[in-house]
Amino acid sequence: MDKIQFFDEIKKEYYRLVLQKTEGLTILHLYEQLANGDFENDKFTENDILKILKVLHPSHKTDQKEFYNDKIRNLQRYFLWADEDRESYRLQEYAISFCKQVKEELNQNFNPTKIQESFYFLIEALDKKRIEGWLDTFEEYKHKIDRQLSALNRQVSESVSEFRLRISSDETYDVVILKDIIVRLEEIYKKVMELHSAFDGAEKIDDLLATLYEEQDQNANDYLPALKGVRKYFTALQDNLLIISRKIERIRPRLNEYVRDLNKHPDHMRFRRFVKYIFENSRNEKGTIVLPDIIPLYPIRMYPQSIFKIIKEDFNAGNKRIARTTRVKLIVVDKESTAQAKTVYEQKLKSRKHIADYCAEADDILKRNLELDFSNFFYEILIRENSNINIPIKVASKCMKKYARSLKHHIQISNERIYSSHYPRISIWKTIISLKTN
Amino acid sequence: MENDNIPENKLVCDFLFQPGAKDAFALLDYALKNGQYIQNHVSQEQLFVFVRNNYESLKAYYREYFSLYLDREGQDDQSYYFLNFRKDGNGVYSRGKIPPRNRVYLDGAYILVGFMFARMYLIDIDADSIFSPTDFKRRVKLDYDEYRQDLMRLFANHNDINETQMDWSKLDTIIDKALREFEAMGWIYPLGTGEYQILPSSNRLITMYKEPINSFEKILTEDIEP
């Protein structure tokens, strides 16, 4: 059954598998009666069921019979065996295990936990080193241990929170109350002991399993996966034990505070009692919290915020952007500087053209000779441009960019320095650009 | 509470003519009437100096024209000023000349938060003067077992012993809102790092309820005795 099938089935069968309160309680009652031996041969009649239903859910509807009938029919799918004539009924296995589970879980609330015993038994069995038998025993005990652990968890939670409540509500440091607190502490201490033995037991089993696991590994045994599963279980167990022990830790800060408070100023204590009183006597009325009468209402704001309603004077209220007033600059035409700017600009244009021309020239040479000695080319440009070094530099920059990116070209730069007789103070690395033939 | 009587009539408007009045008085008036507390803090320096220097005169002004009482509590550096009320002849608090529609009351929920705040940070002498909302919320959850049931009942509307994250987040929201109110009132000051500085005026939480604190136990004993 895949996941979708499973949920589809569940949706259909939900109220017959997971009973509503009345029906569930009915089954539990029947189970108890069976356990008591009230029914001969473990069989009961429809009347027996009706009796229980009527007590659990007295119905004054006009179709009273139909109401109960419905319920009994509902139970027949998973919970009741009914013989052909519907003369007698029995509980199905599903019903029995359901009742058993409920009973066992609740039972743990009342019995002291005996985790220690379970672990002890398991360790003993393990010592005998018969794996197959041990694994079976383990399966049995697994459920027991789980139940005991959750019961321990519940007991610890209860004890710890009762203790904390007790200790925080006491301020008199009365001898009687102190004794009571000590009794509670002892209870918790017992639980702690249980916890410790559980930790130890789990650890010991884990160790034994580890050695077993190694031995098995060497024998390439079938039990490996099973042992792995068991170890996983114990890891999870240890996690749960940690959760419980952390709860117990929460006693400590409370206890410390209690002892510290011995020296607290009586005003402090009074304020604390006062706050507690206020909390206990406040009510929640339709979402508002109402404090007890002794607290007077406390106004805070005398004017609600931004009460000053300002009416805008102009009608540009719609425009979010207001045009900024900028100072308008009058353009002053200065012939001289304009002429200057013109020459500069023209020069710039000229240089640009030259640069473009040189680049084209470089490209031509490459196409013709498949190779260009760029270092020499650089100096040539420099000469032609009357020592204006900006031009060849720009040409170099453009060419390098272009040819470095191009897949058809290859640039080779070596550490050899090339000089020109005209410009002894400049040197550049030997740069050869070549055009690939293929 | 100091003497409410005005020694001399001329004091009533004196402050208007003092240096700094034109700068400070408008701001001070709005602040006080917004329920803000003025103390010696860098954010309120100008106002604090002005009200301290003109205390008698201002006090007279608010009393005569608004039937409100400019009170001062605390000592020296820790002192703070605020507008307060007095009980009338019937023992009921009079709100002076504030028109009814201009009165807004601090939510009961926030007062409860204030009490927890006071217990954690004000009555303990060792407490820091800086706190963080996250720390406050965490401690309310973990350290105050005795309030837990009441907190759940009042804020999360249930009586279960188990709580969910959703339950606590309802309380968290209330705490956030309360802290914002306290900030607006000048009881705490945001430091920009998410933390707050606790200002002297927050002590008002305790001084305000001096009477109920002293008398509530008598109410209890009255209840118990037949």
XYZ file of C-alpha atoms in Angstrom:
664
model
C 0.000 0.000 0.000
C 1.683 3.201 -1.074
C 1.394 6.479 0.729
C -1.526 7.863 -1.241
C -3.496 4.666 -0.927
C -2.851 4.638 2.776
C -4.233 8.101 3.343
C -7.172 7.528 1.065
C -8.025 4.449 3.062
C -7.587 6.239 6.334
C -9.909 9.029 5.293
C -12.580 6.547 4.473
C -12.153 4.370 7.500
C -11.175 6.945 10.071
C -14.135 6.810 12.451
C -14.262 3.066 12.313
C -10.565 2.729 13.111
C -10.180 5.650 15.463
C -13.296 5.694 17.531
C -15.155 8.611 18.960
C -15.270 8.954 22.698
C -18.470 7.028 23.467
C -17.590 4.117 21.244
C -14.031 3.956 22.527
C -15.172 3.939 26.115
C -17.694 1.219 25.313
C -14.986 -1.057 23.987
C -12.826 -0.366 27.026
C -15.703 -1.232 29.316
C -16.257 -4.491 27.467
C -12.557 -5.268 27.746
C -12.605 -4.721 31.486
C -15.643 -6.876 31.909
C -13.973 -9.625 29.927
C -10.878 -9.338 32.074
C -13.111 -9.664 35.125
C -14.624 -12.818 33.750
C -18.111 -11.324 33.507
C -18.774 -13.014 30.204
C -18.954 -16.738 29.620
C -16.630 -17.948 26.908
C -15.663 -14.343 26.304
C -18.891 -13.829 24.409
C -21.385 -11.057 25.018
C -24.710 -10.011 23.582
C -25.965 -6.920 21.835
C -27.852 -6.121 25.013
C -24.641 -6.038 26.989
C -23.276 -3.488 24.537
C -26.477 -1.451 24.664
C -26.396 -1.345 28.442
C -22.979 0.290 28.386
C -23.881 2.687 25.594
C -26.972 3.902 27.391
C -25.002 4.751 30.490
C -22.217 6.473 28.608
C -24.404 8.429 26.289
C -27.954 8.804 27.473
C -29.978 9.821 24.489
C -33.416 11.322 24.511
C -33.757 11.517 20.778
C -36.894 10.100 19.204
C -34.839 7.703 17.112
C -32.998 6.524 20.165
C -32.710 2.957 19.034
C -31.302 3.939 15.677
C -28.704 6.083 17.388
C -27.274 3.151 19.345
C -27.750 0.810 16.454
C -25.572 3.006 14.334
C -22.798 2.830 16.870
C -22.889 -0.916 17.179
C -22.800 -1.286 13.422
C -19.826 1.009 13.269
C -17.914 -1.134 15.723
C -18.379 -4.297 13.764
C -15.835 -3.559 11.115
C -12.692 -3.533 13.191
C -13.646 -4.072 16.802
C -16.297 -6.742 17.099
C -16.732 -10.288 15.882
C -20.407 -10.945 15.307
C -21.790 -14.386 14.589
C -24.329 -14.938 11.822
C -27.447 -14.426 13.891
C -25.914 -11.579 15.800
C -26.701 -13.538 18.910
C -23.222 -13.194 20.304
C -20.286 -10.905 19.959
C -16.605 -11.098 20.744
C -13.798 -8.565 20.691
C -11.471 -8.575 17.694
C -7.714 -8.642 18.088
C -7.509 -5.004 17.044
C -9.855 -4.093 19.892
C -7.929 -6.171 22.398
C -4.547 -4.665 21.528
C -6.063 -1.160 21.603
C -7.406 -1.715 25.101
C -4.207 -3.343 26.256
C -2.130 -0.389 25.076
C -4.355 2.140 26.775
C -4.364 0.227 30.002
C -0.624 -0.306 30.084
C 0.167 3.301 29.343
C -2.136 4.561 32.068
C -0.840 1.979 34.459
C 2.613 3.402 34.247
C 1.308 6.580 35.781
C 0.723 4.678 38.969
C 3.457 2.125 39.162
C 6.961 3.094 40.096
C 9.165 2.577 37.121
C 11.440 -0.367 37.023
C 13.697 0.496 34.188
C 16.624 -0.797 36.138
C 15.204 -4.285 36.231
C 14.566 -4.381 32.540
C 18.053 -3.265 31.732
C 19.547 -5.701 34.207
C 17.718 -8.549 32.561
C 18.906 -7.519 29.152
C 22.506 -7.219 30.240
C 22.415 -10.661 31.833
C 21.034 -12.170 28.685
C 23.639 -10.439 26.575
C 26.435 -11.841 28.685
C 25.419 -15.261 27.613
C 26.189 -14.207 24.083
C 23.502 -16.114 22.300
C 22.544 -13.475 19.833
C 19.461 -14.946 18.313
C 17.733 -15.543 21.612
C 18.852 -12.195 22.864
C 17.374 -10.332 19.925
C 14.014 -11.933 20.636
C 14.214 -10.981 24.294
C 15.157 -7.501 23.263
C 12.069 -7.122 21.086
C 9.918 -8.007 24.072
C 11.650 -5.648 26.372
C 11.850 -2.797 23.896
C 8.229 -1.877 24.341
C 8.419 -2.223 28.048
C 11.407 0.080 28.250
C 9.781 2.660 26.010
C 6.695 2.739 28.188
C 8.690 2.978 31.337
C 10.724 5.788 29.911
C 7.716 7.871 28.914
C 6.205 7.218 32.306
C 9.420 8.378 33.941
C 9.312 11.468 31.772
C 5.799 12.266 32.909
C 6.594 11.656 36.533
C 9.671 13.809 36.367
C 7.826 16.652 34.651
C 5.147 16.561 37.280
C 7.506 16.383 40.212
C 9.734 19.131 38.898
C 6.946 21.557 38.167
C 5.199 20.894 41.473
C 8.468 21.453 43.247
C 9.124 24.690 41.429
C 5.634 25.939 42.104
C 5.854 25.088 45.755
C 9.164 26.705 46.239
C 8.291 29.890 44.449
C 5.047 30.463 46.265
C 6.601 30.100 49.678
C 8.058 33.112 51.317
C 7.568 32.349 54.944
C 10.359 29.786 55.124
C 8.118 27.975 57.507
C 9.537 24.756 58.918
C 6.580 22.661 57.826
C 6.775 23.940 54.291
C 10.522 23.448 54.219
C 10.042 19.842 55.245
C 7.518 19.361 52.500
C 9.919 20.805 49.980
C 12.616 18.422 51.163
C 10.268 15.472 50.751
C 9.642 16.515 47.188
C 13.325 16.855 46.580
C 13.812 13.319 47.765
C 11.163 12.098 45.384
C 12.938 13.774 42.563
C 16.196 12.319 43.771
C 14.771 8.824 43.484
C 13.788 9.557 39.932
C 17.273 10.816 39.287
C 18.644 7.507 40.520
C 16.362 5.655 38.149
C 17.595 7.885 35.426
C 21.222 7.254 36.242
C 20.781 3.514 36.247
C 19.046 3.825 32.919
C 21.945 5.810 31.523
C 24.427 3.281 32.850
C 22.430 0.325 31.649
C 22.019 1.787 28.198
C 25.690 2.562 27.983
C 26.702 -0.911 29.088
C 24.434 -2.577 26.598
C 25.731 -0.303 23.901
C 29.314 -1.270 24.716
C 28.523 -4.979 24.729
C 26.729 -4.564 21.460
C 29.690 -2.725 19.983
C 32.026 -5.630 20.688
C 29.453 -8.086 19.420
C 29.042 -6.018 16.314
C 32.726 -6.134 15.610
C 32.827 -9.881 16.112
C 29.881 -10.348 13.825
C 31.473 -8.131 11.246
C 34.345 -10.525 11.010
C 31.997 -13.459 10.656
C 29.836 -11.695 8.085
C 26.794 -12.760 9.986
C 23.081 -12.320 9.311
C 22.565 -10.519 12.552
C 24.406 -7.412 11.517
C 21.388 -5.385 10.391
C 19.436 -6.421 13.467
C 22.270 -5.391 15.746
C 22.532 -2.106 13.917
C 18.863 -1.523 14.570
C 19.334 -2.227 18.240
C 22.198 0.206 18.531
C 20.114 2.852 16.806
C 17.421 2.223 19.355
C 19.792 2.772 22.217
C 21.092 5.990 20.745
C 17.535 7.273 20.569
C 17.013 6.074 24.118
C 19.989 8.010 25.361
C 18.636 11.135 23.667
C 15.369 10.719 25.517
C 17.185 10.201 28.786
C 18.970 13.477 28.167
C 15.679 15.256 27.712
C 14.501 13.997 31.058
C 17.691 14.887 32.837
C 17.535 18.420 31.490
C 14.123 18.794 33.030
C 15.545 17.836 36.380
C 18.259 20.435 35.959
C 15.593 23.091 36.045
C 15.240 22.633 39.761
C 18.602 24.138 40.370
C 18.003 27.801 39.479
C 14.781 27.772 41.466
C 16.518 26.318 44.494
C 19.267 28.888 44.248
C 16.799 31.713 44.067
C 14.952 30.348 47.062
C 18.077 30.353 49.160
C 19.068 33.807 47.951
C 15.657 35.139 48.807
C 16.178 34.338 52.458
C 17.883 37.680 52.641
C 15.484 39.615 50.528
C 14.052 42.861 51.705
C 10.505 42.470 52.996
C 9.364 45.066 50.498
C 10.566 42.843 47.704
C 8.615 39.958 49.032
C 5.564 42.072 49.455
C 5.797 43.297 45.897
C 6.101 39.725 44.680
C 3.046 38.700 46.613
C 1.259 41.729 45.245
C 2.081 40.829 41.672
C 0.942 37.263 42.254
C -2.310 38.563 43.685
C -2.880 40.778 40.673
C -2.191 37.930 38.280
C -4.536 35.571 40.018
C -7.340 38.066 40.169
C -7.224 39.497 36.685
C -9.726 38.429 34.099
C -9.800 38.265 30.350
C -13.020 39.847 29.161
C -13.561 39.576 25.454
C -9.960 40.052 24.643
C -9.238 42.834 27.111
C -7.489 42.126 30.336
C -9.264 43.539 33.345
C -7.250 44.024 36.510
C -8.752 43.695 39.961
C -10.461 46.753 41.391
C -7.701 47.854 43.649
C -5.715 48.897 40.618
C -6.956 52.237 39.385
C -7.072 52.885 35.670
C -3.999 54.619 34.440
C -4.340 57.078 31.621
C -1.289 57.753 29.549
C -1.926 59.935 26.656
C -3.792 63.093 26.968
C -3.873 63.871 23.329
C -3.965 61.028 20.876
C -0.923 61.291 18.660
C -0.919 63.826 15.843
C -4.306 65.257 16.753
C -3.430 68.599 15.262
C -5.334 68.430 11.964
C -3.627 70.732 9.552
C -5.481 71.928 6.450
C -3.272 72.458 3.479
C -3.440 75.943 2.068
C -2.735 75.267 -1.581
C -4.402 72.846 -3.907
C -1.273 71.099 -5.068
C -2.020 68.508 -2.484
C -2.113 65.897 -5.237
C 1.415 66.554 -6.456
C 3.827 64.641 -4.415
C 6.781 66.109 -6.169
C 7.203 69.787 -5.811
C 9.381 71.381 -8.446
C 12.559 72.499 -6.898
C 13.443 76.102 -7.521
C 16.842 76.073 -9.178
C 18.932 79.063 -9.846
C 18.975 79.583 -13.524
C 22.438 80.223 -14.866
C 22.698 82.728 -17.621
C 25.022 81.437 -20.279
C 27.875 83.793 -20.790
C 29.578 83.367 -24.084
C 33.273 83.843 -23.830
C 34.812 83.848 -27.250
C 38.298 83.143 -26.143
C 37.594 80.126 -24.004
C 35.181 78.832 -26.589
C 37.874 79.009 -29.235
C 40.233 77.286 -26.844
C 37.746 74.561 -26.109
C 37.259 74.109 -29.828
C 40.927 73.530 -30.516
C 41.197 71.111 -27.666
C 38.215 69.218 -28.899
C 39.489 69.123 -32.442
C 42.774 67.762 -31.218
C 40.972 65.066 -29.386
C 39.125 64.068 -32.481
C 42.329 64.003 -34.427
C 44.027 61.784 -31.892
C 41.115 59.425 -31.908
C 41.295 59.125 -35.626
C 44.988 58.493 -35.508
C 44.545 55.811 -32.944
C 41.927 54.122 -35.027
C 44.194 54.357 -38.045
C 47.099 52.766 -36.233
C 44.939 49.964 -35.055
C 43.777 49.341 -38.585
C 47.369 49.435 -39.728
C 48.333 46.859 -37.154
C 45.557 44.653 -38.341
C 46.694 45.005 -41.958
C 50.238 44.063 -41.131
C 48.991 41.052 -39.275
C 46.897 39.930 -42.167
C 49.781 40.362 -44.573
C 52.708 39.098 -42.553
C 50.825 36.954 -40.022
C 53.042 38.559 -37.434
C 53.621 41.953 -35.910
C 56.449 43.058 -33.703
C 54.380 45.272 -31.506
C 57.248 46.682 -29.505
C 58.784 48.178 -32.613
C 55.417 49.277 -33.838
C 54.987 51.114 -30.569
C 58.136 53.161 -31.103
C 57.175 53.886 -34.694
C 53.920 55.434 -33.579
C 55.784 57.411 -30.981
C 58.049 58.879 -33.614
C 55.224 59.625 -35.975
C 53.250 61.315 -33.250
C 56.109 63.571 -32.275
C 56.785 61.979 -28.939
C 53.181 62.199 -27.805
C 53.241 59.037 -25.786
C 49.525 59.011 -25.107
C 48.769 57.857 -28.621
C 50.890 54.725 -28.700
C 49.746 53.852 -25.195
C 46.138 54.061 -26.259
C 46.903 52.039 -29.342
C 48.645 49.451 -27.228
C 45.685 49.285 -24.874
C 43.209 48.853 -27.705
C 45.283 46.277 -29.523
C 46.033 44.232 -26.469
C 42.361 44.116 -25.560
C 41.337 43.175 -29.036
C 43.913 40.530 -29.717
C 43.934 39.004 -26.270
C 40.248 38.243 -26.639
C 40.502 37.050 -30.180
C 40.804 33.331 -30.669
C 42.491 33.849 -33.983
C 45.395 35.783 -32.522
C 48.173 35.003 -30.172
C 50.190 37.445 -28.124
C 53.630 36.533 -26.955
C 55.364 38.716 -24.398
C 58.876 38.021 -23.180
C 61.054 39.601 -20.554
C 63.426 40.923 -23.172
C 63.425 44.661 -23.122
C 63.269 46.546 -26.339
C 64.696 50.025 -26.584
C 64.583 52.661 -29.206
C 67.524 54.839 -30.010
C 65.277 57.867 -30.093
C 63.909 57.240 -26.642
C 66.603 55.798 -24.465
C 64.588 56.213 -21.305
C 61.673 54.098 -22.334
C 61.680 50.371 -22.691
C 58.984 47.885 -23.299
C 58.851 44.147 -23.229
C 59.199 42.373 -26.489
C 55.672 41.810 -27.705
C 54.874 39.754 -30.755
C 51.347 39.392 -32.019
C 50.697 36.636 -34.480
C 47.727 35.601 -36.519
C 46.934 31.915 -36.335
C 46.841 30.195 -39.639
C 44.376 27.439 -38.902
C 3.748 64.373 46.645
C 4.794 67.829 47.435
C 2.717 70.701 48.562
C 0.168 71.585 45.937
C -0.452 75.103 47.113
C 0.926 77.987 45.160
C 3.008 80.270 47.324
C 2.508 83.366 45.247
C 0.260 84.228 42.367
C 2.944 85.739 40.195
C 4.703 82.371 39.850
C 2.004 81.018 37.615
C 3.384 82.390 34.371
C 6.952 83.049 35.371
C 8.350 80.217 33.287
C 7.101 81.821 30.089
C 9.643 84.569 30.465
C 12.620 82.461 31.444
C 15.518 81.793 29.119
C 14.972 78.770 26.977
C 11.201 78.942 27.332
C 10.644 79.706 23.686
C 12.646 76.651 22.733
C 11.664 74.215 25.411
C 8.151 74.937 26.582
C 6.249 73.791 23.498
C 8.119 70.521 23.410
C 7.741 70.052 27.144
C 4.038 70.722 27.064
C 3.417 68.225 24.279
C 5.636 65.648 25.936
C 3.945 65.922 29.316
C 0.502 65.830 27.813
C 1.473 62.783 25.801
C 2.016 61.089 29.100
C 5.773 61.243 28.870
C 8.076 61.279 31.876
C 10.965 63.724 31.930
C 14.255 62.748 33.569
C 17.951 63.413 33.353
C 18.756 61.567 30.186
C 20.653 62.624 27.126
C 17.491 62.389 25.030
C 15.587 64.788 27.255
C 18.309 67.087 28.465
C 16.803 70.330 27.294
C 13.391 69.552 28.713
C 14.745 68.245 31.995
C 16.788 71.356 32.649
C 13.885 73.607 31.836
C 11.380 71.821 34.025
C 13.837 71.589 36.894
C 14.583 75.281 36.768
C 10.958 76.317 36.502
C 9.322 73.642 38.549
C 7.256 75.785 40.898
C 6.011 78.006 38.147
C 5.101 75.166 35.817
C 3.450 73.288 38.615
C 1.251 76.303 39.331
C 0.368 76.684 35.679
C -0.769 73.111 35.189
C -2.692 73.112 38.394
C -4.509 76.369 37.829
C -5.412 75.964 34.201
C -5.606 72.189 33.717
C -6.219 70.775 37.193
C -3.245 68.556 36.527
C -0.381 68.064 38.916
C 3.207 68.266 37.797
C 4.757 65.810 40.223
C 8.341 64.988 40.918
C 9.657 61.702 42.267
C 13.057 60.247 42.936
C 16.220 61.847 44.294
C 18.615 64.230 42.521
C 19.993 62.451 39.501
C 17.279 59.856 39.571
C 14.426 62.329 39.770
C 11.715 62.546 37.151
C 8.757 64.759 36.363
C 5.315 63.891 35.050
C 1.730 65.050 35.008
C -0.376 63.378 37.632
C -3.895 63.301 39.040
C -5.548 63.636 42.424
C -8.551 62.008 43.901
C -11.618 64.139 44.174
C -13.950 64.404 47.131
C -15.471 61.014 46.362
C -12.136 59.214 46.389
C -12.177 58.838 42.622
C -9.275 59.958 40.495
C -10.094 63.147 38.691
C -8.659 63.616 35.243
C -8.589 67.370 35.540
C -9.629 69.414 32.598
C -8.641 66.824 29.990
C -11.658 66.371 27.745
C -12.931 62.790 27.874
C -12.159 62.115 24.249
C -8.541 62.993 24.836
C -8.049 60.388 27.496
C -6.421 57.094 26.660
C -5.792 54.503 29.334
C -2.842 52.184 29.537
C -3.967 48.657 28.723
C -4.299 46.230 31.624
C -2.215 43.744 29.700
C 0.652 46.202 29.560
C 0.422 46.899 33.258
C 0.817 43.176 33.898
C 3.871 43.128 31.673
C 5.062 46.150 33.609
C 4.774 44.259 36.882
C 6.844 41.394 35.581
C 9.323 43.910 34.267
C 9.422 45.618 37.658
C 9.986 42.370 39.444
C 12.781 41.366 37.139
C 14.630 44.627 36.759
C 13.474 47.162 39.310
C 13.135 45.667 42.750
C 16.326 43.667 42.484
C 19.225 45.906 43.432
C 21.674 43.774 41.500
C 19.755 44.110 38.280
C 21.369 45.714 35.257
C 20.152 48.984 33.894
C 20.223 47.591 30.383
C 18.036 44.758 29.194
C 17.045 43.071 25.971
C 13.485 42.162 25.014
C 14.594 38.662 24.025
C 16.096 38.066 27.426
C 12.982 39.444 29.125
C 10.669 37.193 27.142
C 12.842 34.172 27.785
C 12.923 34.742 31.503
C 9.191 35.249 31.681
C 8.801 31.833 30.103
C 11.397 29.964 32.111
C 11.686 31.681 35.467
C 8.158 32.585 36.386
C 6.451 29.283 36.953
C 4.091 30.838 39.430
C 2.598 33.098 36.778
C 2.519 30.560 34.002
C -1.014 29.338 34.515
C -2.346 32.847 34.853
C -0.394 34.008 31.832
C -1.874 31.212 29.743
C -5.330 31.869 31.050
C -5.168 35.600 30.406
C -3.141 35.786 27.231
C -3.636 32.464 25.516
C -7.145 31.766 26.765
C -6.705 28.240 28.033
C -6.207 26.329 31.242
C -4.058 23.470 30.007
C -0.791 22.642 31.693
C 0.832 22.146 28.323
C 1.710 25.110 26.131
C 2.575 25.547 22.500
C 4.849 27.911 20.702
C 1.792 29.714 19.420
C 0.681 30.372 22.973
C 3.990 31.915 23.864
C 4.075 34.003 20.725
C 0.808 35.618 21.781
C 2.512 36.682 24.962
C 5.554 37.818 23.015
C 3.405 40.133 20.920
C 1.880 41.685 24.011
C 5.307 42.170 25.542
C 6.548 43.891 22.390
C 3.609 46.248 22.402
C 4.015 46.961 26.079
C 7.680 47.806 25.620
C 6.775 50.205 22.848
C 4.344 51.966 25.176
C 6.940 52.191 27.901
C 9.342 53.646 25.391
C 6.807 56.278 24.364
C 6.313 57.138 28.002
C 9.999 57.612 28.605
C 10.377 54.708 30.978
C 12.890 52.888 28.789
C 15.193 54.109 26.054
C 16.183 52.144 22.947
C 19.913 51.882 22.471
C 19.801 50.965 18.825
C 21.312 47.531 19.394
C 17.914 46.104 20.182
C 18.571 46.586 23.860
C 16.954 49.156 26.091
C 18.226 51.316 28.865
C 16.048 51.403 31.955
C 15.375 54.999 32.916
C 14.679 56.274 36.449
C 11.036 57.037 35.705
C 10.269 53.334 35.312
C 10.192 53.233 39.084
C 6.805 54.801 38.797
C 5.478 51.298 38.185
C 6.184 50.589 41.821
C 5.537 53.958 43.423
C 2.244 54.332 41.673
C 0.762 51.340 43.340
C 2.082 52.028 46.822
C -1.389 52.183 48.242
C -2.712 48.970 46.731
C 0.541 47.201 47.608
C 0.142 48.132 51.227
C -3.542 47.458 51.421
C -4.124 44.339 49.357
C -3.155 41.971 52.101
C -5.760 43.423 54.358
C -8.294 42.616 51.677
C -7.112 39.043 51.691
C -7.421 38.658 55.426
C -10.829 40.210 55.260
C -11.833 37.554 52.790
C -10.552 34.732 54.939
C -12.098 35.833 58.181
C -15.759 34.929 58.441
